PDB file of C-alpha atoms in Angstrom:
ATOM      1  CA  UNK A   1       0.000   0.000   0.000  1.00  0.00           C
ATOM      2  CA  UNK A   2       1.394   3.532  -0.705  1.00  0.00           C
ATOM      3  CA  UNK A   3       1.792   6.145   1.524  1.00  0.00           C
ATOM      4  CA  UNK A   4       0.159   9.481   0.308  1.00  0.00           C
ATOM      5  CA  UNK A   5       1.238  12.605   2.522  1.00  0.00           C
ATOM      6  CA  UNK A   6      -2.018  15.165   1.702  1.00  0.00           C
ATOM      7  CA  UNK A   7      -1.240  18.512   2.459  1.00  0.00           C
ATOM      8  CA  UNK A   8      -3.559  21.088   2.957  1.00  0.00           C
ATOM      9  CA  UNK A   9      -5.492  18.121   4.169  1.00  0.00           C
ATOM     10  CA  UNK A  10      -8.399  20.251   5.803  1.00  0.00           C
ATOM     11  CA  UNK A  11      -8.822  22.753   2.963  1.00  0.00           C
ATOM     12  CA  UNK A  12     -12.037  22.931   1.006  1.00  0.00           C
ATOM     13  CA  UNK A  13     -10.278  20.964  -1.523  1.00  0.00           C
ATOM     14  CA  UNK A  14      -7.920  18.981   0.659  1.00  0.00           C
ATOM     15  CA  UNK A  15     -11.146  18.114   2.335  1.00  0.00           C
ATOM     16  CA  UNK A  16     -12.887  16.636  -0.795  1.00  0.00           C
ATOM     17  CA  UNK A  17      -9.443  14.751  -1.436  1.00  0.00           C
ATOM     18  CA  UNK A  18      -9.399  13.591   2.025  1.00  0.00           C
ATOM     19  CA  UNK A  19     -13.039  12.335   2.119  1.00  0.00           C
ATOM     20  CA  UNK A  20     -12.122  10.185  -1.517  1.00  0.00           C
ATOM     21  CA  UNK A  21      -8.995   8.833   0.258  1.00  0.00           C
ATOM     22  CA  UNK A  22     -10.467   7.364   3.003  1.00  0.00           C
ATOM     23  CA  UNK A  23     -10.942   3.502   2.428  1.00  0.00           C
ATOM     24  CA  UNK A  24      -8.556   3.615  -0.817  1.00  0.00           C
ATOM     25  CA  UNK A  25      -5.615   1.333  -1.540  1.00  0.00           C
ATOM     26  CA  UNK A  26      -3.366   4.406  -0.238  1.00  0.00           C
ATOM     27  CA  UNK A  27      -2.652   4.539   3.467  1.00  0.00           C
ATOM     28  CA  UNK A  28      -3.063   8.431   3.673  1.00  0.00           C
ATOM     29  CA  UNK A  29      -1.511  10.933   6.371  1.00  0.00           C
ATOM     30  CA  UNK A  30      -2.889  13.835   6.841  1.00  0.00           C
ATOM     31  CA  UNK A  31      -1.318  17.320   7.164  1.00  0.00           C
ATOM     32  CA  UNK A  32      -2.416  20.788   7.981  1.00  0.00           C
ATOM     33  CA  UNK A  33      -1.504  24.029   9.142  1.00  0.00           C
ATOM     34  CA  UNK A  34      -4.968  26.127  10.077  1.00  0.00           C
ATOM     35  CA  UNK A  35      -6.450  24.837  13.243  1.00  0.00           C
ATOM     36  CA  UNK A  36     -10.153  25.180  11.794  1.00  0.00           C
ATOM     37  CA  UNK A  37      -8.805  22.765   8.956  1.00  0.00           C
ATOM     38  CA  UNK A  38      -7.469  20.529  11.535  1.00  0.00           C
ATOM     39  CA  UNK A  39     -10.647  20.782  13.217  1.00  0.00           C
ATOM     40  CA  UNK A  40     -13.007  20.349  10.184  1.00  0.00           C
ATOM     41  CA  UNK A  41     -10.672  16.798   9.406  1.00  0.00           C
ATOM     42  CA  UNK A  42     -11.638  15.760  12.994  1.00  0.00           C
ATOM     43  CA  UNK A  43     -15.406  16.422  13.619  1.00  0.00           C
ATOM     44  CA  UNK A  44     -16.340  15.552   9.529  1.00  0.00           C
ATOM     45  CA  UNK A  45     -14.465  12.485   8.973  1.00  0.00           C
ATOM     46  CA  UNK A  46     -12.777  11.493  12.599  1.00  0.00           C
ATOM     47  CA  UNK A  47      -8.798  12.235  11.355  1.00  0.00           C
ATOM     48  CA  UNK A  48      -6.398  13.101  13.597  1.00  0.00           C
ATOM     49  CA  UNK A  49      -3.596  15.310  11.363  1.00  0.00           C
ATOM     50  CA  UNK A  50       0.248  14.375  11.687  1.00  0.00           C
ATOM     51  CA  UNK A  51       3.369  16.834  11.632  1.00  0.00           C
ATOM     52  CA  UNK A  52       5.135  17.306   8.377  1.00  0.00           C
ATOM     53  CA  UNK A  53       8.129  15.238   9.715  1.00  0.00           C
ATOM     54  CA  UNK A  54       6.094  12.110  10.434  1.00  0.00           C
ATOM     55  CA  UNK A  55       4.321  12.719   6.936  1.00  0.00           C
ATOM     56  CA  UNK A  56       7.192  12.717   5.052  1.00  0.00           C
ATOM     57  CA  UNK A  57       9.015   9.645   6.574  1.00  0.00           C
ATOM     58  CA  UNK A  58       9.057   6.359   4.184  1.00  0.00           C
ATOM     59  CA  UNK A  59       5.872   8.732   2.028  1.00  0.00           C
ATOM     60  CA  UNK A  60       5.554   7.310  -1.534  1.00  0.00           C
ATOM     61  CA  UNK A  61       3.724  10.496  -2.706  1.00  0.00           C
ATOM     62  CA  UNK A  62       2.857  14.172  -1.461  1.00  0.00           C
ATOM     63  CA  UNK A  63       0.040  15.736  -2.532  1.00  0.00           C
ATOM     64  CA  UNK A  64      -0.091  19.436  -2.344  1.00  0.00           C
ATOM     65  CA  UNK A  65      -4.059  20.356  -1.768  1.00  0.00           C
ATOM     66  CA  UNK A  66      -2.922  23.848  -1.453  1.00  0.00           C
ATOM     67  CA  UNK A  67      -3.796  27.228  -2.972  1.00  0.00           C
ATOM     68  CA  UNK A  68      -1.397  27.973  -6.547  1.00  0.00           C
ATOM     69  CA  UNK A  69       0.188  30.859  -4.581  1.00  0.00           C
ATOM     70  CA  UNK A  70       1.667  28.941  -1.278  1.00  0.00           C
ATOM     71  CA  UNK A  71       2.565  26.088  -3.912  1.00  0.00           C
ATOM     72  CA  UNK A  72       6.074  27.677  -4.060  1.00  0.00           C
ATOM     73  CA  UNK A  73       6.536  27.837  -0.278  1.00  0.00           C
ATOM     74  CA  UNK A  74       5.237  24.703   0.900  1.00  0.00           C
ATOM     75  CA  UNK A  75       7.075  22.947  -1.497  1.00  0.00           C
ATOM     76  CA  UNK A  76      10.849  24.561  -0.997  1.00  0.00           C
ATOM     77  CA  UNK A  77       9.801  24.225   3.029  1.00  0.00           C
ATOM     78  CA  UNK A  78       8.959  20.347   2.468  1.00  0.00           C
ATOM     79  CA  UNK A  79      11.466  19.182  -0.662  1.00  0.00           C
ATOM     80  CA  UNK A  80      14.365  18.455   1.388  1.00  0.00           C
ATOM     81  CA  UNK A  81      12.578  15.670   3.219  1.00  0.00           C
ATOM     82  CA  UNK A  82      10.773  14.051   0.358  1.00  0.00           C
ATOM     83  CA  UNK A  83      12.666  10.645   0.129  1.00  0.00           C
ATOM     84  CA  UNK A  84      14.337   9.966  -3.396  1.00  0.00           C
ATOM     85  CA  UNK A  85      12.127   8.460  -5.915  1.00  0.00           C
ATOM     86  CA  UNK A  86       8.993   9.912  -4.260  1.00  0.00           C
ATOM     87  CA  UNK A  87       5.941  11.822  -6.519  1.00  0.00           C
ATOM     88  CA  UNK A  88       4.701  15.363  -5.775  1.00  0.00           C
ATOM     89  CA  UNK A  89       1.611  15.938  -6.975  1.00  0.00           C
ATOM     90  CA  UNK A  90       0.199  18.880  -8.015  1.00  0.00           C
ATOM     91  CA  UNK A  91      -3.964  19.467  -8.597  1.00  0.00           C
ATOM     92  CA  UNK A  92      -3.022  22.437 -11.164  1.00  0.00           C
ATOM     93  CA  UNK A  93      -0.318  23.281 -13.571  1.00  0.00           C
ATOM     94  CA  UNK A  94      -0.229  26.814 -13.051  1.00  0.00           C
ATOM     95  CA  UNK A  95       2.617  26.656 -10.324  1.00  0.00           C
ATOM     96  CA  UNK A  96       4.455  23.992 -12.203  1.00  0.00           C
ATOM     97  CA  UNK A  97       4.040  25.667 -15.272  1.00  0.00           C
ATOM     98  CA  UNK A  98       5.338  28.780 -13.661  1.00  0.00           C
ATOM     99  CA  UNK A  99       8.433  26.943 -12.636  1.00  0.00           C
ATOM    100  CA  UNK A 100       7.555  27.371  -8.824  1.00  0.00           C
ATOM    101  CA  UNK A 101       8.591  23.507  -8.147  1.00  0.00           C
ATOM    102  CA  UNK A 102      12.169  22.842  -6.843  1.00  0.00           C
ATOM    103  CA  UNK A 103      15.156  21.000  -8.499  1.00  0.00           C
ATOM    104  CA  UNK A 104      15.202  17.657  -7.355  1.00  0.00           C
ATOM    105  CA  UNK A 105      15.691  15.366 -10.543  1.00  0.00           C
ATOM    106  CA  UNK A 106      15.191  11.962  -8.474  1.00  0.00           C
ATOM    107  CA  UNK A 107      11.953  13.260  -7.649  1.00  0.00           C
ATOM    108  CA  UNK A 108       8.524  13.063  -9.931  1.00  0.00           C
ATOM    109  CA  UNK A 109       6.582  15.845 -10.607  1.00  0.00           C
ATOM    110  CA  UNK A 110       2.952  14.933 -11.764  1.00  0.00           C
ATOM    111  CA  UNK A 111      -0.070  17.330 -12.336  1.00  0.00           C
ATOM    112  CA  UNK A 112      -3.696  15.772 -12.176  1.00  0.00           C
ATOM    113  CA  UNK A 113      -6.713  18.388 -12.882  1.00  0.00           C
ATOM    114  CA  UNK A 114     -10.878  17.461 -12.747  1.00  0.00           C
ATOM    115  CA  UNK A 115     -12.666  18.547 -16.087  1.00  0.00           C
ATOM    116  CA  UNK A 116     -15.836  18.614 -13.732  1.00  0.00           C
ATOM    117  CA  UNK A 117     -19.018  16.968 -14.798  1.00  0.00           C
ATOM    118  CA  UNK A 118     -19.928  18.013 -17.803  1.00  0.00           C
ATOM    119  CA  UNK A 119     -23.093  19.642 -18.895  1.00  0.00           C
ATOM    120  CA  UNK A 120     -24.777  16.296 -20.745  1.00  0.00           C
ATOM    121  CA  UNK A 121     -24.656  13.718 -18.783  1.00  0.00           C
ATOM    122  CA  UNK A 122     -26.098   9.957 -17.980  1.00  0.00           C
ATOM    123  CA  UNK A 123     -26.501  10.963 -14.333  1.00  0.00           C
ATOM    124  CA  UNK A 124     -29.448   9.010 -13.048  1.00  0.00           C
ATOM    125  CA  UNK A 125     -29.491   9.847  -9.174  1.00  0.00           C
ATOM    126  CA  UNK A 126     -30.127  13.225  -8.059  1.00  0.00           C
ATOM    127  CA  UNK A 127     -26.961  13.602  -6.298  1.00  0.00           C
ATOM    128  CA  UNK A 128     -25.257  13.129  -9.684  1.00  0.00           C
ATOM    129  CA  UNK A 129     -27.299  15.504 -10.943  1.00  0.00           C
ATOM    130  CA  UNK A 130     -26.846  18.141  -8.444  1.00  0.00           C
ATOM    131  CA  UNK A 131     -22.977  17.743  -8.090  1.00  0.00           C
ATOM    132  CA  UNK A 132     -21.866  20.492 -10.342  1.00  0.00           C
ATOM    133  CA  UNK A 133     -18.124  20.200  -8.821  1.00  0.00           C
ATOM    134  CA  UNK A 134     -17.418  16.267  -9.232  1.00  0.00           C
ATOM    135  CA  UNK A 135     -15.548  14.473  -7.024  1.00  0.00           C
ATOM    136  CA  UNK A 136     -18.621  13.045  -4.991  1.00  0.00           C
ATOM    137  CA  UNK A 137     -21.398  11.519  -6.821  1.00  0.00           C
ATOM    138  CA  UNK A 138     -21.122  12.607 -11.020  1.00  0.00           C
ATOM    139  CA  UNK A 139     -18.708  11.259 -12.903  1.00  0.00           C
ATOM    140  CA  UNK A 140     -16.494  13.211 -14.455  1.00  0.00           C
ATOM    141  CA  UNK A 141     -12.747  13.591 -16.756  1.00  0.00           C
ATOM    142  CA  UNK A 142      -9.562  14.446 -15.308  1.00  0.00           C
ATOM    143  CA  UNK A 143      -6.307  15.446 -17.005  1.00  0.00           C
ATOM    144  CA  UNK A 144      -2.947  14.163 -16.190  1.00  0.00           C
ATOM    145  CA  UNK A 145       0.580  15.096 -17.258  1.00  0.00           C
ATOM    146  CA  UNK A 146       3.939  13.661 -16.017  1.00  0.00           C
ATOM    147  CA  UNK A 147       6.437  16.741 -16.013  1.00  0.00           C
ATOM    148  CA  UNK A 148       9.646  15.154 -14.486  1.00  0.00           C
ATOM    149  CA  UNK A 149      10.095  11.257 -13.338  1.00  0.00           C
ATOM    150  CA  UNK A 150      10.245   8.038 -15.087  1.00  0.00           C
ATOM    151  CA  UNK A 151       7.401   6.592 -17.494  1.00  0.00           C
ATOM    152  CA  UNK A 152       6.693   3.781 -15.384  1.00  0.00           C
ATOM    153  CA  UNK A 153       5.604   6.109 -12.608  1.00  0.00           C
ATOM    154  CA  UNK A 154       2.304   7.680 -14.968  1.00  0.00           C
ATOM    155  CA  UNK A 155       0.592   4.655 -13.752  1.00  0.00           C
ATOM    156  CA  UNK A 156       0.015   5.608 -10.220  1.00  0.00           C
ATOM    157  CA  UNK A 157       0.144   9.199 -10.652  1.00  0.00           C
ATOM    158  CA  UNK A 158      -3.120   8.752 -12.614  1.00  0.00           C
ATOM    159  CA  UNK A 159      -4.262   6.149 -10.140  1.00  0.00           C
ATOM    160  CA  UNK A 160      -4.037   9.014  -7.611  1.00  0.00           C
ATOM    161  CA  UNK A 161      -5.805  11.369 -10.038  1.00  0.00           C
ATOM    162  CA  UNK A 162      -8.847   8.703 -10.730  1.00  0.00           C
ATOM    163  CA  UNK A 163      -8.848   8.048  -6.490  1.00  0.00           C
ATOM    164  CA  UNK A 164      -8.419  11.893  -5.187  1.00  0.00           C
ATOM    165  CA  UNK A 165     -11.216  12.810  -8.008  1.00  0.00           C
ATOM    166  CA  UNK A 166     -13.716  10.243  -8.341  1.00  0.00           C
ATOM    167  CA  UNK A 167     -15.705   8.902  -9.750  1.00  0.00           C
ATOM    168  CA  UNK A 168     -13.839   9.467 -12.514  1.00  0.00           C
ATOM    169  CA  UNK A 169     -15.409   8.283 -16.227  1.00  0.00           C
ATOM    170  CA  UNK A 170     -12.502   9.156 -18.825  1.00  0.00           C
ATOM    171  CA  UNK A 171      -8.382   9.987 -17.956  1.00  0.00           C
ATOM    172  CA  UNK A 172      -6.599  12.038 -20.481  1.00  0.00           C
ATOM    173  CA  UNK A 173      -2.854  12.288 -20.460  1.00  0.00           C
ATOM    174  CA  UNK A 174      -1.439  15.858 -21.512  1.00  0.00           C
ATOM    175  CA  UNK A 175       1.343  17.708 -21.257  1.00  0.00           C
ATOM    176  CA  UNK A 176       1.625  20.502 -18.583  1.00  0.00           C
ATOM    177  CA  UNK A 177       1.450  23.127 -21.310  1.00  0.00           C
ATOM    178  CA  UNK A 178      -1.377  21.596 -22.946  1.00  0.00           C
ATOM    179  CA  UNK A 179      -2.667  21.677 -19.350  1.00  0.00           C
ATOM    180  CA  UNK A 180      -1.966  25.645 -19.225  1.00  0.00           C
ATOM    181  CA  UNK A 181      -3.806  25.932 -22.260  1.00  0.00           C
ATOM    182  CA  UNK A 182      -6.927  24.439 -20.756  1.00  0.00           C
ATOM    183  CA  UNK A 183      -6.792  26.077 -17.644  1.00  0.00           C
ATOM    184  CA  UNK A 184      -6.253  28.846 -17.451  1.00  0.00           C
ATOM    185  CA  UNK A 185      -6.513  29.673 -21.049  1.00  0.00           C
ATOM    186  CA  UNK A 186      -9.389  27.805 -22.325  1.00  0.00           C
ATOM    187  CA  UNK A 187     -11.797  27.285 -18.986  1.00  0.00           C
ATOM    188  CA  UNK A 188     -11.446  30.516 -17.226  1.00  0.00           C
ATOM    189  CA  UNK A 189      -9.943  33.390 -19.664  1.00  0.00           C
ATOM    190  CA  UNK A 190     -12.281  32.120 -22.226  1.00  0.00           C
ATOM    191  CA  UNK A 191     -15.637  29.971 -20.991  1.00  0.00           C
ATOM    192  CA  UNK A 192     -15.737  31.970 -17.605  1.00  0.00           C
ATOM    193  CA  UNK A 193     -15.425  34.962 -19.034  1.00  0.00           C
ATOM    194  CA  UNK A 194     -17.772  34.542 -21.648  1.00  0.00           C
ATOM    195  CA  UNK A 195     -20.740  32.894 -19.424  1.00  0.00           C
ATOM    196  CA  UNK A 196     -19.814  35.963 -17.162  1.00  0.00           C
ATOM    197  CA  UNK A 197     -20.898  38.055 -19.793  1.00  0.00           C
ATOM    198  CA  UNK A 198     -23.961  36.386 -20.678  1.00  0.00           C
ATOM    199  CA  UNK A 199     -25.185  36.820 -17.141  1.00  0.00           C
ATOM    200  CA  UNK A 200     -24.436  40.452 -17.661  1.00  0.00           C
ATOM    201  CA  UNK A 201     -26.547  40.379 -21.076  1.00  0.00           C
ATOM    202  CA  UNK A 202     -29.343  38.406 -18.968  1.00  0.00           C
ATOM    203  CA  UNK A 203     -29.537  41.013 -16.421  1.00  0.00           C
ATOM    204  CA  UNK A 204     -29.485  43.682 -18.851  1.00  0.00           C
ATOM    205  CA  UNK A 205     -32.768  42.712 -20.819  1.00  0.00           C
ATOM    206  CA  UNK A 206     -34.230  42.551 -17.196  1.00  0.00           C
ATOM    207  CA  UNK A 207     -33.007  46.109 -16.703  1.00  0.00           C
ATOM    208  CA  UNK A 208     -34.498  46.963 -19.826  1.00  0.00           C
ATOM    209  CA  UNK A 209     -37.922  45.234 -18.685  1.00  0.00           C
ATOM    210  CA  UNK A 210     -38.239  41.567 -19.673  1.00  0.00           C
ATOM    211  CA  UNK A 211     -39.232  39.519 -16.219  1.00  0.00           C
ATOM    212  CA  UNK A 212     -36.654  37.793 -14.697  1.00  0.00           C
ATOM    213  CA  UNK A 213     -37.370  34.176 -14.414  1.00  0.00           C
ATOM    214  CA  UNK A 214     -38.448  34.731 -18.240  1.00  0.00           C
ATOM    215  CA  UNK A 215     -34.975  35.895 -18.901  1.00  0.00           C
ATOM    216  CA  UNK A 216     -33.385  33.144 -17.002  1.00  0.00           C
ATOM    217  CA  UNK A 217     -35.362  30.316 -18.385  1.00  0.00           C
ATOM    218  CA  UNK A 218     -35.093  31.539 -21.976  1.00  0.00           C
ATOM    219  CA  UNK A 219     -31.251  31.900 -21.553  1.00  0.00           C
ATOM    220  CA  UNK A 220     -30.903  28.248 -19.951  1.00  0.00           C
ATOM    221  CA  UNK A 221     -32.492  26.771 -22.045  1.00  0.00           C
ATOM    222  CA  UNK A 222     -30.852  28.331 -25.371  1.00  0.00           C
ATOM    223  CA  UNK A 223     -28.197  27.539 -23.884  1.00  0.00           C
ATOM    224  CA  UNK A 224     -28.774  23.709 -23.764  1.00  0.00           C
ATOM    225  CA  UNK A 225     -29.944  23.251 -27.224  1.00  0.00           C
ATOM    226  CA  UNK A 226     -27.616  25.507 -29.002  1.00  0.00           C
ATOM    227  CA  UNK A 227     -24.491  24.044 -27.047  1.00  0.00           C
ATOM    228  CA  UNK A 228     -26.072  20.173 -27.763  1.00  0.00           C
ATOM    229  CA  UNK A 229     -25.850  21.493 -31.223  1.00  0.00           C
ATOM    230  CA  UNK A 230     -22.914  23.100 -31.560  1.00  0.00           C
ATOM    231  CA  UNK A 231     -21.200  20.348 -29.692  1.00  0.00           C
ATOM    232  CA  UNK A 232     -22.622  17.413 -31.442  1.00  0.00           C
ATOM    233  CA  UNK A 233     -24.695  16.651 -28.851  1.00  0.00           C
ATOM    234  CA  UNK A 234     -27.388  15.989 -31.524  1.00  0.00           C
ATOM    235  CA  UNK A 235     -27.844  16.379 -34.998  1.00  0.00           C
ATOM    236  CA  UNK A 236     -29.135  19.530 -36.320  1.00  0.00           C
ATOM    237  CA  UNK A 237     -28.294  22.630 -37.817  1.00  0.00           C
ATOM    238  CA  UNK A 238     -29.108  26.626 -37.014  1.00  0.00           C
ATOM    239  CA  UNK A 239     -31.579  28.527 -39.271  1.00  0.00           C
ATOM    240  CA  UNK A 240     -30.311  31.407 -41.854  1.00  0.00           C
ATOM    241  CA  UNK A 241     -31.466  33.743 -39.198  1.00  0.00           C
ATOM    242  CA  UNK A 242     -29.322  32.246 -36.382  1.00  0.00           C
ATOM    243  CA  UNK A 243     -26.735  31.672 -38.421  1.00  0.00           C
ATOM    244  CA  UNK A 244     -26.548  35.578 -39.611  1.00  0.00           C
ATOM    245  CA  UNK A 245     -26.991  36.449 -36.026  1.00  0.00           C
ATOM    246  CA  UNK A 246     -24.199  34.378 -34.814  1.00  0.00           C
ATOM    247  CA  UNK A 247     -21.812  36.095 -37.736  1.00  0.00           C
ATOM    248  CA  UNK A 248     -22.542  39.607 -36.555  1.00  0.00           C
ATOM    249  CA  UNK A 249     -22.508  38.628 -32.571  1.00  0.00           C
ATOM    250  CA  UNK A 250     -19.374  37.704 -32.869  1.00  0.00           C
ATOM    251  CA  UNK A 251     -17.461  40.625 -34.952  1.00  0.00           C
ATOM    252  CA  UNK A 252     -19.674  43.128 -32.864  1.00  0.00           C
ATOM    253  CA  UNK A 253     -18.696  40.693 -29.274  1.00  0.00           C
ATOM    254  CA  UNK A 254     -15.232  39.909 -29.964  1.00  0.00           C
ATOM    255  CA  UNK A 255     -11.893  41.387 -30.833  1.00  0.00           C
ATOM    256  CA  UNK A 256     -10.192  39.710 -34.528  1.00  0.00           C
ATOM    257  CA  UNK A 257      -7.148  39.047 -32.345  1.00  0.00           C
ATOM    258  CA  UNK A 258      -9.382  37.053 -29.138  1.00  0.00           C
ATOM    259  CA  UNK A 259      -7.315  34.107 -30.032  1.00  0.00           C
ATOM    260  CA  UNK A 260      -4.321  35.015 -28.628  1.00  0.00           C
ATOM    261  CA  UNK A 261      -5.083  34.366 -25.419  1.00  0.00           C
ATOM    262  CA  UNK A 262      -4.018  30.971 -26.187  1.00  0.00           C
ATOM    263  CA  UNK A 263       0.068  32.360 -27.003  1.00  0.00           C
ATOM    264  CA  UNK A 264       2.687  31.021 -24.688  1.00  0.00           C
ATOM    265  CA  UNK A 265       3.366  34.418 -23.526  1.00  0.00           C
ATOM    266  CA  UNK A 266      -0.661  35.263 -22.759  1.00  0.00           C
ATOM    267  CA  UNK A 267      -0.368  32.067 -20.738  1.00  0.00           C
ATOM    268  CA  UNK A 268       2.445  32.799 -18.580  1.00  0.00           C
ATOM    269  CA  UNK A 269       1.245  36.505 -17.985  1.00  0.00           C
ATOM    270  CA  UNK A 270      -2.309  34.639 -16.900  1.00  0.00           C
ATOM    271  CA  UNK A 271      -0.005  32.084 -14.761  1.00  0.00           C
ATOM    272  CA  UNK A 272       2.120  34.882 -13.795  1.00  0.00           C
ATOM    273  CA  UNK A 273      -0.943  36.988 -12.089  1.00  0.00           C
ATOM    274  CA  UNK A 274      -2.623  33.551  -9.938  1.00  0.00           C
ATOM    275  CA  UNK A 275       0.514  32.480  -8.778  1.00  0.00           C
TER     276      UNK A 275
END
């Protein structure tokens, strides 16, 4: 059985990650800082937290459930005691992609990241339905990218990734740029800024009179058949008038050069700001 060291053990995430742990085929030691984490860990799920010291003794794999901007600190504070041949995982690649990770070449690096469940789904309970995050009852993908460390050892970096996350339905292996790319490029500077703006073109035709729960409902449910559509959900195609409308939104909505977002250097300067 491996020994996984969770850090940031009694975070909101390290809590999620904690709860999936328990009962695994990783014998799991729990470590954290804040004393209302520590407490959380004890009255939710009964675990008692261990020093960093006793963590890191004979630990197969650390897993840093902390926030991208301590990722630097806790790692240089811990790296010196992380036995050779050990993993560090990372649950974004922002901080590895940033080069925030110390030197240690007999160490391996590995990044695992949830897609979340997606929009259409097969979930058939209600908790599935209502689990927007994953990780608890809605299946869901996760990426994965070895960035340092033998081949052999992409095997149980993803069997963290499908443990720590699950249920999990599909694995993808990337690479930590293609990872940067996706996050933050593609599913926050792109799809969170863009639904951000639709809820700010929602609550202007309410300003401008149109009832509310008319608004919402008509914007929901657009939403569902024109992204089943556009995704290949189903089969079907937009009228003329659509079509037309969807050639002028986007000249009159977005800049000719919105794409380049996606450059290595737009990355970095997005990495650069969250780290």
């Amino acid at each position: 059985m491996s020994k996984i060291a969770l850090f940031g053990a009694g975070g909101k995430m390290g809590l999620r990650l904690s709860k999936n742990l328990a009962g695994s085929d990783f014998e799991t030691v729990h470590v954290e800082v804040s004393s209302a984490g520590r407490a959380r860990l004890k009255s939710e799920l009964g675990i008692e937290c261990q020093d960093a010291d006793a963590a890191l003794a004979d630990v197969d794999i650390v897993v840093l459930a902390v926030p991208d901007t301590a990722i630097k600190s806790v790692s240089e504070s811990i790296i010196d005691r992380v036995p050779s041949g050990a993993m560090v995982v990372c649950l974004d690649a922002a901080a590895p992609f940033a080069g925030h990770l110390p030197d240690r070449s007999d160490v391996t690096y590995f990044v695992s990241h949830p897609c979340h469940p997606p929009i259409f789904n097969n979930e058939e309970t209600m908790a599935g339905r209502k689990d927007y995050f994953g990780g608890v009852a809605a299946q869901q993908g996760i990426v994965n990218a070895i960035m340092q460390g033998p081949e052999s050892d992409y095997a149980l970096g993803e069997k963290v990734g499908k443990t720590i996350f699950a249920p999990v339905a599909r694995s993808h292996r990337v690479t930590v740029e293609q990872m940067a790319l996706l996050e933050p490029g593609l599913s926050e500077t792109v799809c969170a800024s863009l639904l951000d703006v639709m809820k700010d073109a929602m609550d202007e035709v309410v300003a401008r009179g149109v009832p509310e729960d008319a608004a919402r409902d008509f914007l929901l449910g657009h939403m569902n058949i024109l992204g089943a559509v556009i995704f290949g959900e189903v089969e079907g195609v937009f009228s003329d008038a659509c079509n037309k409308a969807i050639e002028f939104g986007k000249t009159a909505l977005m800049r000719d050069d919105w794409k380049r977002v996606f450059e290595p250097d737009e990355i970095a300067a997005s990495i650069e700001r969250i780290t």
